[in-house]
CSV table of C-alpha atoms in Angstrom, one decimal:
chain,number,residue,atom,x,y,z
A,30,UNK,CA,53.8,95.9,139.8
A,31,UNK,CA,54.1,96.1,136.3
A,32,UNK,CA,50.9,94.2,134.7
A,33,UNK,CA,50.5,90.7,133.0
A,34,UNK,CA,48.2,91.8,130.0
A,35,UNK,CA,48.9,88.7,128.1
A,36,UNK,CA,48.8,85.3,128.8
A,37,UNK,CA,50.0,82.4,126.6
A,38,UNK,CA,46.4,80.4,125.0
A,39,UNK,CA,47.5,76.8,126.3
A,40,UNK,CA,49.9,74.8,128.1
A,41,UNK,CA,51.5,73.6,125.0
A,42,UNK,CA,52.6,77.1,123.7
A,43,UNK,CA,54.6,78.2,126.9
A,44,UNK,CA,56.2,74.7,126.8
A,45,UNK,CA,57.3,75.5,123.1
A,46,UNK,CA,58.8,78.8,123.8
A,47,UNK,CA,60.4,77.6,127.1
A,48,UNK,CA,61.9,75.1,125.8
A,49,UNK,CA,64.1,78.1,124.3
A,50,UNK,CA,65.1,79.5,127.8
A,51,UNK,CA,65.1,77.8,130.9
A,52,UNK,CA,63.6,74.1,132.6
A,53,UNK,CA,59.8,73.5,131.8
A,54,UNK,CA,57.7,74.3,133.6
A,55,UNK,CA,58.5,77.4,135.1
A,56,UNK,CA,57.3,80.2,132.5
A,57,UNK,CA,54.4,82.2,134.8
A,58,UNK,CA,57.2,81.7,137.8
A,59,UNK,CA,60.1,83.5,136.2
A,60,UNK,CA,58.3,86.0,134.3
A,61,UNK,CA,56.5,86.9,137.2
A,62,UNK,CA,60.0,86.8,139.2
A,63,UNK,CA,61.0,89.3,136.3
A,64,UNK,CA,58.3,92.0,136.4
A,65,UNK,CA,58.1,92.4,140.3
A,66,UNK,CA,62.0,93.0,140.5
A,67,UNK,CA,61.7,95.4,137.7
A,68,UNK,CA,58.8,97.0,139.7
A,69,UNK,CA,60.4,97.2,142.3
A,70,UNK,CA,63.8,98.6,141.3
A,71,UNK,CA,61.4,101.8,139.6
A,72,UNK,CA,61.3,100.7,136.0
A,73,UNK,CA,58.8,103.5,134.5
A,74,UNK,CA,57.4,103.5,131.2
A,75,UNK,CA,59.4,106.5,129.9
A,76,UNK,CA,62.6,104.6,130.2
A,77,UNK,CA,64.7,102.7,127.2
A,78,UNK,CA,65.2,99.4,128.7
A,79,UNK,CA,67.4,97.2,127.1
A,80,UNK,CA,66.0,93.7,127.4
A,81,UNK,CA,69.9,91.6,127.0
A,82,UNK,CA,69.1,88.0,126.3
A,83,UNK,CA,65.0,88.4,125.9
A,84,UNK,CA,64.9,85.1,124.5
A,85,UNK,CA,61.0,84.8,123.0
A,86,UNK,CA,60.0,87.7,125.4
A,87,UNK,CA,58.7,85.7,128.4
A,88,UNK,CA,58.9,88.9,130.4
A,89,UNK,CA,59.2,91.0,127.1
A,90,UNK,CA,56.1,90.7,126.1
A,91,UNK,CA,54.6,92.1,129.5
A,92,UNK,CA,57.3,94.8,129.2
A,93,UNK,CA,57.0,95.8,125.4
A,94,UNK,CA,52.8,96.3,126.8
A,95,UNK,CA,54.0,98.8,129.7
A,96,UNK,CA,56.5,100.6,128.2
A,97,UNK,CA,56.0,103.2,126.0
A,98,UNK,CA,56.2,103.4,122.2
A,99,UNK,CA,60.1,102.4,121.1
A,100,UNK,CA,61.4,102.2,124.8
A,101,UNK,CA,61.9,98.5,124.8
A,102,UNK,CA,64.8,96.7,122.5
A,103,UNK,CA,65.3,93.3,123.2
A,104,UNK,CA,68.9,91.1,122.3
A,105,UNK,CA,69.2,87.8,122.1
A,106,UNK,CA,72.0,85.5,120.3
A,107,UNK,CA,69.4,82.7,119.2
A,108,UNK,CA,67.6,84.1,116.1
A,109,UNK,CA,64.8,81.1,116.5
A,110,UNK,CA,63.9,83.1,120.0
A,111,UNK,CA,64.2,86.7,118.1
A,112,UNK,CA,61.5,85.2,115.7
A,113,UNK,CA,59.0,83.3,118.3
A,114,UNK,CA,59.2,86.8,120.8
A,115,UNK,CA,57.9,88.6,117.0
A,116,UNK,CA,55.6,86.2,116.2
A,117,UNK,CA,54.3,87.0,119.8
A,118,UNK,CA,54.0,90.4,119.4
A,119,UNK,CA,52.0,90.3,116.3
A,120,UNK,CA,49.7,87.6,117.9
A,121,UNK,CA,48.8,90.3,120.8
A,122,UNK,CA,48.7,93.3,118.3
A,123,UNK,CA,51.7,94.8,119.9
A,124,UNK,CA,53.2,96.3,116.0
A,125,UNK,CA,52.5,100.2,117.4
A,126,UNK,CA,54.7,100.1,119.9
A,127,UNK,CA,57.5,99.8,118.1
A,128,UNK,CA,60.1,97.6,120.3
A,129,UNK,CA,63.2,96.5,118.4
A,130,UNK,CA,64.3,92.7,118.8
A,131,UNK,CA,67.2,91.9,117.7
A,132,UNK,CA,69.3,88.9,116.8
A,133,UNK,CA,73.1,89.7,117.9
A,134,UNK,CA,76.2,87.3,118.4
A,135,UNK,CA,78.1,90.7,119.5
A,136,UNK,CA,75.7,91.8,122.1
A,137,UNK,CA,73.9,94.2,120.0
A,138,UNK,CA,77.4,96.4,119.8
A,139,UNK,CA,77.5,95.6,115.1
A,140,UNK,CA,73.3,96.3,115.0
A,141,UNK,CA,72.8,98.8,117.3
A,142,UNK,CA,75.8,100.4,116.9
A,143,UNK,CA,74.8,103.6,119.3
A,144,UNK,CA,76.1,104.6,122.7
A,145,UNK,CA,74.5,106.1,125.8
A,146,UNK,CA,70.9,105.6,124.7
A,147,UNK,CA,69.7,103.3,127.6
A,148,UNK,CA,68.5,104.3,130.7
A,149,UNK,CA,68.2,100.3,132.0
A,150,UNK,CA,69.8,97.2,131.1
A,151,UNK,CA,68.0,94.2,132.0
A,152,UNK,CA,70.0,90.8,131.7
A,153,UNK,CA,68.5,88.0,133.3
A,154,UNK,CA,69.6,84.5,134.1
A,155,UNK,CA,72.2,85.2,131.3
A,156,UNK,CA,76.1,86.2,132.2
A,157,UNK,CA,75.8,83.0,134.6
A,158,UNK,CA,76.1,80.8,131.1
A,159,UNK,CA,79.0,83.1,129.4
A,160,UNK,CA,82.9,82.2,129.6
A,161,UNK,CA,85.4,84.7,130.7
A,162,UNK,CA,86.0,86.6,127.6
A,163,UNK,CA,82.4,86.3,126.8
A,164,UNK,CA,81.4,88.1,130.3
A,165,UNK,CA,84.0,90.7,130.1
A,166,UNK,CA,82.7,92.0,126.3
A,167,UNK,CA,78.8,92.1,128.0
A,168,UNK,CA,80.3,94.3,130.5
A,169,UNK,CA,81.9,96.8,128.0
A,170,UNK,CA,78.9,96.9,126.1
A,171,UNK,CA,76.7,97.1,128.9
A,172,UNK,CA,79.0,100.3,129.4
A,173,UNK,CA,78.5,101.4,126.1
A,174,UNK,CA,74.8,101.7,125.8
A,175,UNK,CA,74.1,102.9,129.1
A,176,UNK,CA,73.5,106.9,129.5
A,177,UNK,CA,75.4,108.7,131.8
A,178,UNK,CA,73.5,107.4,135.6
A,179,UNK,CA,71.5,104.6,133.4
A,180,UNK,CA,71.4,101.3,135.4
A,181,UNK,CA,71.9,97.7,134.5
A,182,UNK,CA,70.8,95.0,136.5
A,183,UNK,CA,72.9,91.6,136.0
A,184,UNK,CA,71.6,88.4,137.9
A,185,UNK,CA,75.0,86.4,138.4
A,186,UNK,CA,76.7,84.3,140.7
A,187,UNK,CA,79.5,86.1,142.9
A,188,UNK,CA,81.8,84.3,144.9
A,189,UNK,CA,82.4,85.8,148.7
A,190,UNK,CA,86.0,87.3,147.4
A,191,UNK,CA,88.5,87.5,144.8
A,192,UNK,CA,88.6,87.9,141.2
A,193,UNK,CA,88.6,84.2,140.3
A,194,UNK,CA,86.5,83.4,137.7
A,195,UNK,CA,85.0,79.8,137.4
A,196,UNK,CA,83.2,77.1,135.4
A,197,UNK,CA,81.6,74.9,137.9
A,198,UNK,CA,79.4,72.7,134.8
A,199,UNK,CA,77.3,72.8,131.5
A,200,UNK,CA,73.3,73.7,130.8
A,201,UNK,CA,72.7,72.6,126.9
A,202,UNK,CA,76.5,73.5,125.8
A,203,UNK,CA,77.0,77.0,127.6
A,204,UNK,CA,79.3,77.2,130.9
A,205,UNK,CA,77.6,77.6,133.7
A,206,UNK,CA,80.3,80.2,135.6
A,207,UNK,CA,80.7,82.5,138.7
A,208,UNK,CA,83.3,85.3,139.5
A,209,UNK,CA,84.8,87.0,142.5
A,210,UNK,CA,83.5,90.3,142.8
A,211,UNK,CA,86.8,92.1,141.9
A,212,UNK,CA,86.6,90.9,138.6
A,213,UNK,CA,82.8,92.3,138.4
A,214,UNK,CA,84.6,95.6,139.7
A,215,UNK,CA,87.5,95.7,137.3
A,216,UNK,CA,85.1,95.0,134.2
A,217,UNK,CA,82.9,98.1,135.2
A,218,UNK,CA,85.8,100.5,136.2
A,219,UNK,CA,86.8,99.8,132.6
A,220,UNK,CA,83.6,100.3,131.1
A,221,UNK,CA,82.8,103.4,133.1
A,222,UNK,CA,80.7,102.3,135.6
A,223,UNK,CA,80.6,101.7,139.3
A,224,UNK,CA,79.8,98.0,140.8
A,225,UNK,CA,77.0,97.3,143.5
A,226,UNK,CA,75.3,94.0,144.4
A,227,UNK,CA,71.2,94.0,145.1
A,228,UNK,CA,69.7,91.5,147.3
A,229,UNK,CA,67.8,89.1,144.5
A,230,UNK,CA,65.3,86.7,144.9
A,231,UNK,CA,66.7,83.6,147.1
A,232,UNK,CA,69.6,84.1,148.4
A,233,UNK,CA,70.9,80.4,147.9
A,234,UNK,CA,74.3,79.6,147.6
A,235,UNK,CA,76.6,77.5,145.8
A,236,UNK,CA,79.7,75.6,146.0
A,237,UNK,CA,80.5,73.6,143.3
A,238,UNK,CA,83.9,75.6,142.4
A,239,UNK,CA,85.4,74.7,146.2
A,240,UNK,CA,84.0,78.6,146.6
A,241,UNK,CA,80.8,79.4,147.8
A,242,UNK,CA,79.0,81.9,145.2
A,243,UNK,CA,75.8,83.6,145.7
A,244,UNK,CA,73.1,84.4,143.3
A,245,UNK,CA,73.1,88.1,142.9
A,246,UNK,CA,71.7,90.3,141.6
A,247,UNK,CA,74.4,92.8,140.3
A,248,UNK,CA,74.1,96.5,139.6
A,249,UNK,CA,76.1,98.6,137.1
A,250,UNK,CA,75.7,102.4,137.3
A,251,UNK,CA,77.1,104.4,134.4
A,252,UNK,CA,79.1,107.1,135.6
């Protein structure tokens, strides 16, 4: 598994930072959640991974440490995280490894503005908050960063069928959505890339769209 080499100095500090990303409370949980699914789908050192909505690096930081020098380049739309996920890398004396974090409303597409340098996307607890539109430009740049055979891994909820796509409720102002799997499979055809699903985690369901919708964790292959 890849290592923890870091750990936050008190309670206080990975309430502050979580409070960015997710419910209190569950910062050692989800990073750890983070690194073994990595782990396990072969992430190696020598890989770019594209870290897409790092927030302030709660697995980041872990995966800045394992990966070698400029392989990691994390995204994130809210700059406060971009700038607590630095501060955190200066704290632990990270600087020499180089990993790019970046604040981006467009994905990364306007900053980066490169193609077919990633060998792995990571984007975690993420498209499950973006509308429609939103989703569907993720995908295409997803697409457009990924080397030919690179991989993205996408946690999502996918309904059993169909291409509906669905807002079911709100977390702090951002949708909380879900998606028949043909419209997972028409985003990627367009971007170039073939559509699988991974078992993820727990496979718990829900139904608050009159559809049941699994978590998933989704895998785009760039073709």
């Amino acid at each position: 598994m890849i290592p923890v080499a870091f750990e936050m100095e008190s309670e206080a500090v990975e309430t502050e930072l979580e409070a960015r990303v997710g419910p209190v409370g569950k910062w050692t949980q989800a990073r750890d959640a983070q690194l073994k699914e990595l782990s396990d789908l072969g992430l190696r050192p020598d890989m770019t991974l594209v870290d897409l909505g790092c927030g302030p690096l709660r697995a980041g930081l872990q995966l800045i440490n394992y990966l070698d020098e400029g392989r990691y380049v994390g995204i994130d739309i809210d700059a406060g995280s971009i700038e607590a996920g630095k501060a955190l890398v200066r704290r632990f004396g990270l600087e020499g490894k180089q990993a790019r974090l970046i604040h981006s409303e467009t994905f990364g597409r306007v900053e980066l503005n490169r193609f077919g340098f990633a060998d792995r996307i990571w984007c975690y607890q993420v498209m499950i908050h973006m509308p429609r539109d939103v989703a569907l430009d993720c995908i295409s740049q997803i697409g457009r960063m990924l080397k030919p055979g690179g991989k993205a891994w996408v946690t999502a909820r996918v309904q059993e069928e169909g291409d509906d796509f669905a807002v079911t409720g709100k977390w702090r102002g951002f949708p909380i959505s879900e998606a028949g799997p043909s419209f997972f499979e028409t985003a990627a055809e367009a971007a170039g890339m073939r559509y699988d699903t991974l078992p993820f985690g727990d496979p718990r369901s829900f139904n608050n769209s009159g559809r049941v919708a699994w978590k998933t964790l989704i895998e785009f292959t760039k073709l």
